[in-house]
Amino acid sequence: MGFPAALLAIALAASTASTPLETFPEAEGPNGALKGTMLSPTKSAPIVLMIPGSGPTDRDGNNSASLKGGTLKLLAQGLAARGIATLRIDKRGMYASAGAIADANAVTMEDYASDTHSWITSIQRSTGAKCVWLLGHSEGGTVALLAGQDDEKICGVILISTPGRPLGQVLDEQLKANPANSPILDEAERIISELEAGRRVDKASINPVLLPLFHPAVQGFLISQFAIDPAKLAAKCSKPVLILQGERDIQVSRRDAQLLKDAQPKAKLVLLPATNHVLKEIASDDRRANIATYSDPGLPLAPGVVSAIADFIKAPPR
């Protein structure tokens, strides 16, 4: 026997209601549109603007090299299941936002902060939301802090795997953590010191091994990054702040999370054991096993990631 028509209609409506609505909004960029993907479980859901990490990282948290874990897409899906809408974005000059600027490298951190505000304006115009949550992963957390200074349009700031020190210090530590880098450490430190002083480094004087990291095309952006102290930005943030840090992160340390917390005592600090930089579960200190998770889209997010963020959004500290 089939379902009565009325019951079938109710069942179909329930099924539709449980499926988040996916749309592809745009925001105004300098020379063209910025583009992203919005996942909305309900019209009244709180909205999170997700800012991707460093380099050519796309809206899903992937890049064309070795980053394939889909961290931001998985996070958006997890939050949608908890009744929270997300907008994940392609950075200006990259991927679907390629038309926003001719040269994706000709940017500064302040430019990314400006784009964040452009997205907030677009979200509020299309949804009527009173405020928008900012969620930044890694470098994106610094952008969120830069954009989130005393703006009534921002509900709060969520910092995931975010450095608590100027990038030059973090980068120096990352290079030293790998014994294979010992032959190039002195030169790397020299280049970092020059960029921290606001001076560009001639390409001819850079070891080819270090060129992908310090290529002249990205030195202007690095200079803008090196000048920022995330802890000082956190100290000035008047909005609710969540600091989420994995304890098996080999790129950003627990020390960074604590520096952010010390700078902003009102912030909520959540430390997740067995969780790495891309929010995947890792059971040991094996560096190779840790890095392998970066390129495995089949791995789910580590336990506790989605719930920590969702609980914070639904009941932020006052």
XYZ file of C-alpha atoms in Angstrom:
318
model
C 0.000 0.000 0.000
C 1.343 3.481 -0.890
C 1.508 6.486 1.409
C -1.572 8.737 1.472
C -0.907 11.896 -0.529
C -0.951 14.154 2.546
C 1.601 12.002 4.387
C 3.794 11.801 1.293
C 3.750 15.597 0.980
C 4.795 15.961 4.639
C 7.611 13.442 4.166
C 8.894 15.262 1.083
C 8.755 18.626 2.865
C 10.721 17.231 5.801
C 13.325 15.787 3.435
C 13.697 19.121 1.631
C 13.926 21.049 4.891
C 16.801 18.866 6.092
C 18.902 19.581 2.994
C 20.869 22.850 3.206
C 20.323 25.300 0.376
C 23.498 25.829 -1.687
C 23.883 29.162 -3.471
C 26.778 30.988 -5.106
C 26.818 34.636 -3.992
C 29.168 37.370 -5.126
C 30.724 40.435 -3.538
C 32.352 43.493 -5.005
C 36.094 43.165 -5.641
C 38.553 45.793 -6.887
C 38.216 44.943 -10.611
C 35.570 42.250 -10.651
C 33.449 39.950 -8.549
C 34.568 37.933 -5.552
C 32.795 34.576 -5.523
C 31.900 31.909 -2.996
C 29.551 29.145 -1.911
C 26.869 29.578 0.743
C 25.318 26.654 2.568
C 22.129 27.662 4.395
C 20.127 25.214 6.531
C 17.408 27.805 7.328
C 16.685 31.431 6.520
C 17.180 32.511 10.118
C 20.444 30.626 10.715
C 23.493 32.483 12.032
C 25.984 33.078 9.211
C 29.718 32.343 9.266
C 32.082 33.851 6.698
C 34.978 31.407 6.277
C 38.393 32.851 5.337
C 40.878 30.347 3.866
C 44.515 29.924 4.822
C 47.746 30.915 3.120
C 48.792 30.549 -0.489
C 46.548 29.452 -3.355
C 43.973 27.881 -1.052
C 40.446 27.722 -2.396
C 37.045 28.018 -0.720
C 37.053 24.320 0.236
C 40.453 24.534 1.949
C 42.335 22.876 -0.935
C 45.053 23.920 -3.347
C 46.604 22.554 -6.531
C 49.645 21.152 -4.726
C 49.260 18.782 -1.786
C 46.334 20.245 0.130
C 43.299 18.121 -0.738
C 41.640 17.442 2.608
C 38.595 19.673 2.011
C 38.752 21.046 5.553
C 36.550 24.105 5.001
C 33.967 22.237 2.949
C 33.698 19.544 5.629
C 33.403 22.228 8.278
C 30.630 23.984 6.333
C 28.717 20.716 6.021
C 29.162 19.956 9.699
C 27.964 23.387 10.767
C 24.958 23.173 8.431
C 23.951 19.984 10.236
C 24.020 22.036 13.455
C 21.775 24.755 11.997
C 24.524 27.240 11.067
C 24.944 28.806 7.627
C 28.367 29.324 6.068
C 29.858 31.253 3.191
C 33.233 29.980 2.044
C 35.119 32.093 -0.460
C 37.820 32.181 -3.118
C 40.394 34.893 -2.421
C 40.764 37.790 -4.814
C 42.632 36.832 -7.983
C 42.222 33.083 -7.395
C 39.919 30.403 -8.773
C 36.384 31.755 -9.344
C 37.492 35.143 -7.959
C 40.232 35.420 -10.610
C 38.492 38.380 -12.219
C 38.691 40.480 -9.055
C 42.338 41.413 -9.695
C 44.787 40.798 -12.539
C 47.649 39.554 -10.339
C 46.718 37.380 -7.354
C 50.126 38.087 -5.818
C 49.650 41.866 -5.860
C 47.795 41.901 -2.543
C 48.306 42.728 1.113
C 46.705 41.438 4.279
C 44.810 44.734 4.440
C 43.373 43.952 0.986
C 42.040 40.645 2.260
C 40.526 42.421 5.252
C 38.860 44.876 2.869
C 37.432 41.965 0.875
C 36.087 40.508 4.123
C 34.104 43.697 4.723
C 32.865 43.586 1.131
C 31.556 40.082 1.775
C 29.862 41.174 5.002
C 28.081 43.962 3.117
C 26.960 41.487 0.449
C 25.709 38.978 3.050
C 23.731 41.586 4.950
C 22.235 42.984 1.764
C 21.032 39.570 0.586
C 19.987 38.029 3.919
C 19.211 40.908 6.268
C 21.526 39.414 8.889
C 22.297 41.830 11.730
C 25.852 40.557 11.994
C 28.185 37.952 10.521
C 30.623 35.601 12.271
C 34.187 35.553 10.939
C 36.007 32.228 10.877
C 39.615 32.188 9.750
C 41.867 29.182 9.300
C 45.620 29.703 9.753
C 46.475 32.925 7.857
C 42.741 33.461 7.497
C 42.541 33.860 11.265
C 44.899 36.827 11.088
C 42.748 38.313 8.322
C 39.677 37.812 10.537
C 41.397 39.636 13.407
C 42.450 42.440 11.087
C 38.906 42.815 9.742
C 37.169 42.283 13.070
C 38.310 45.340 14.966
C 35.292 47.045 16.589
C 32.806 46.518 13.754
C 29.153 46.235 14.752
C 28.501 44.170 11.648
C 30.665 41.351 13.071
C 29.140 38.938 15.623
C 32.468 37.502 16.725
C 35.736 35.968 15.549
C 36.687 32.286 15.366
C 40.416 31.596 15.092
C 41.411 28.123 13.917
C 45.075 27.092 13.853
C 45.940 30.783 13.900
C 49.449 32.107 14.651
C 49.813 34.160 17.825
C 53.098 35.699 16.688
C 54.277 37.663 13.635
C 54.610 35.320 10.672
C 58.381 35.725 10.434
C 58.788 34.102 13.844
C 56.376 31.276 12.995
C 58.058 30.639 9.647
C 61.506 30.557 11.248
C 60.246 27.985 13.767
C 58.640 25.859 11.068
C 61.869 25.760 9.053
C 63.913 24.795 12.108
C 61.493 21.987 12.973
C 62.548 20.036 9.881
C 66.168 18.775 10.190
C 66.426 18.603 6.401
C 66.370 22.411 6.300
C 69.572 22.861 8.320
C 71.772 23.754 5.286
C 69.506 26.676 4.338
C 68.516 28.015 7.761
C 71.066 30.843 7.882
C 69.973 32.168 4.505
C 66.304 31.793 5.370
C 66.815 33.803 8.554
C 68.598 36.528 6.580
C 65.706 36.792 4.112
C 63.115 36.827 6.898
C 65.016 39.632 8.654
C 65.086 41.704 5.471
C 61.371 41.266 4.844
C 60.576 42.069 8.473
C 62.442 45.344 7.954
C 60.275 46.070 4.907
C 63.069 45.466 2.400
C 62.752 43.243 -0.659
C 65.383 40.609 -1.438
C 66.929 40.252 -4.887
C 65.988 37.014 -6.631
C 69.600 36.334 -7.626
C 70.628 36.137 -3.960
C 67.985 33.551 -3.011
C 68.840 29.859 -2.906
C 66.649 28.059 -5.490
C 65.364 25.804 -2.700
C 63.974 28.857 -0.913
C 62.686 30.614 -4.024
C 59.145 29.152 -3.900
C 58.791 30.534 -0.368
C 60.389 33.941 -0.910
C 59.823 34.606 -4.615
C 59.922 38.319 -5.465
C 56.322 38.078 -6.691
C 55.082 37.408 -3.157
C 57.543 39.511 -1.185
C 55.209 42.508 -1.006
C 52.535 40.323 0.536
C 55.028 38.765 2.946
C 56.187 42.209 4.057
C 52.575 43.103 4.884
C 52.186 39.835 6.801
C 55.423 40.118 8.748
C 54.388 43.554 10.005
C 51.298 42.177 11.784
C 51.304 40.893 15.369
C 48.140 38.765 15.739
C 48.273 38.893 19.547
C 48.110 42.691 19.488
C 45.076 42.490 17.204
C 43.439 39.952 19.515
C 44.009 42.263 22.481
C 41.999 45.005 20.754
C 39.118 42.777 19.632
C 35.937 43.658 21.528
C 33.867 40.848 19.994
C 33.526 37.281 21.332
C 36.600 35.277 20.309
C 37.043 31.510 20.023
C 40.576 30.116 19.713
C 40.560 26.541 18.419
C 43.899 24.740 18.326
C 44.879 21.163 17.576
C 47.580 19.766 19.825
C 49.206 17.805 16.976
C 49.462 20.834 14.685
C 52.979 20.875 13.175
C 52.565 24.353 11.661
C 50.989 26.427 14.425
C 51.662 25.518 18.032
C 49.776 25.439 21.291
C 52.064 28.312 22.274
C 50.462 30.449 19.560
C 46.992 29.692 20.881
C 48.085 30.582 24.399
C 49.608 33.871 23.213
C 46.264 34.808 21.658
C 44.452 33.797 24.850
C 46.876 35.766 27.040
C 46.370 38.824 24.844
C 42.572 38.482 24.999
C 41.675 36.890 28.367
C 37.944 36.948 27.562
C 38.486 34.636 24.601
C 37.469 30.991 24.826
C 40.372 28.614 24.240
C 39.646 25.075 23.047
C 42.554 22.645 22.703
C 41.806 19.488 20.756
C 44.047 16.459 21.333
C 45.044 14.284 18.365
C 44.035 17.089 15.964
C 46.381 18.603 13.373
C 46.584 21.821 11.361
C 43.914 20.785 8.834
C 41.637 19.581 11.641
C 42.090 15.905 10.917
C 42.649 13.274 13.585
C 46.228 12.028 13.970
C 47.058 9.370 16.558
C 50.833 9.800 16.815
C 53.667 12.311 16.496
C 54.722 10.777 13.173
C 55.336 13.779 10.898
C 54.796 11.817 7.678
C 51.481 10.440 8.890
C 50.436 13.939 9.904
C 51.240 15.413 6.490
C 49.523 12.512 4.728
C 46.176 13.662 6.147
C 46.508 16.942 4.240
C 45.834 15.177 0.954
C 43.154 12.709 2.044
C 39.654 14.059 1.315
C 38.101 10.881 2.687
C 39.137 11.643 6.259
C 36.450 13.346 8.375
C 37.179 16.237 10.690
C 38.578 15.323 14.084
C 36.056 14.778 16.890
C 35.060 17.943 18.692
C 35.867 20.432 15.917
C 32.338 21.129 14.689
C 30.728 20.968 18.135
C 33.234 23.445 19.635
C 32.466 25.998 16.925
C 28.703 25.424 16.840
C 28.374 25.602 20.631
C 30.346 28.852 20.701
C 28.200 30.474 18.016
C 24.958 29.444 19.676
C 26.058 30.561 23.163
C 28.913 33.072 22.867
C 30.460 34.476 26.057
C 29.229 37.893 27.112
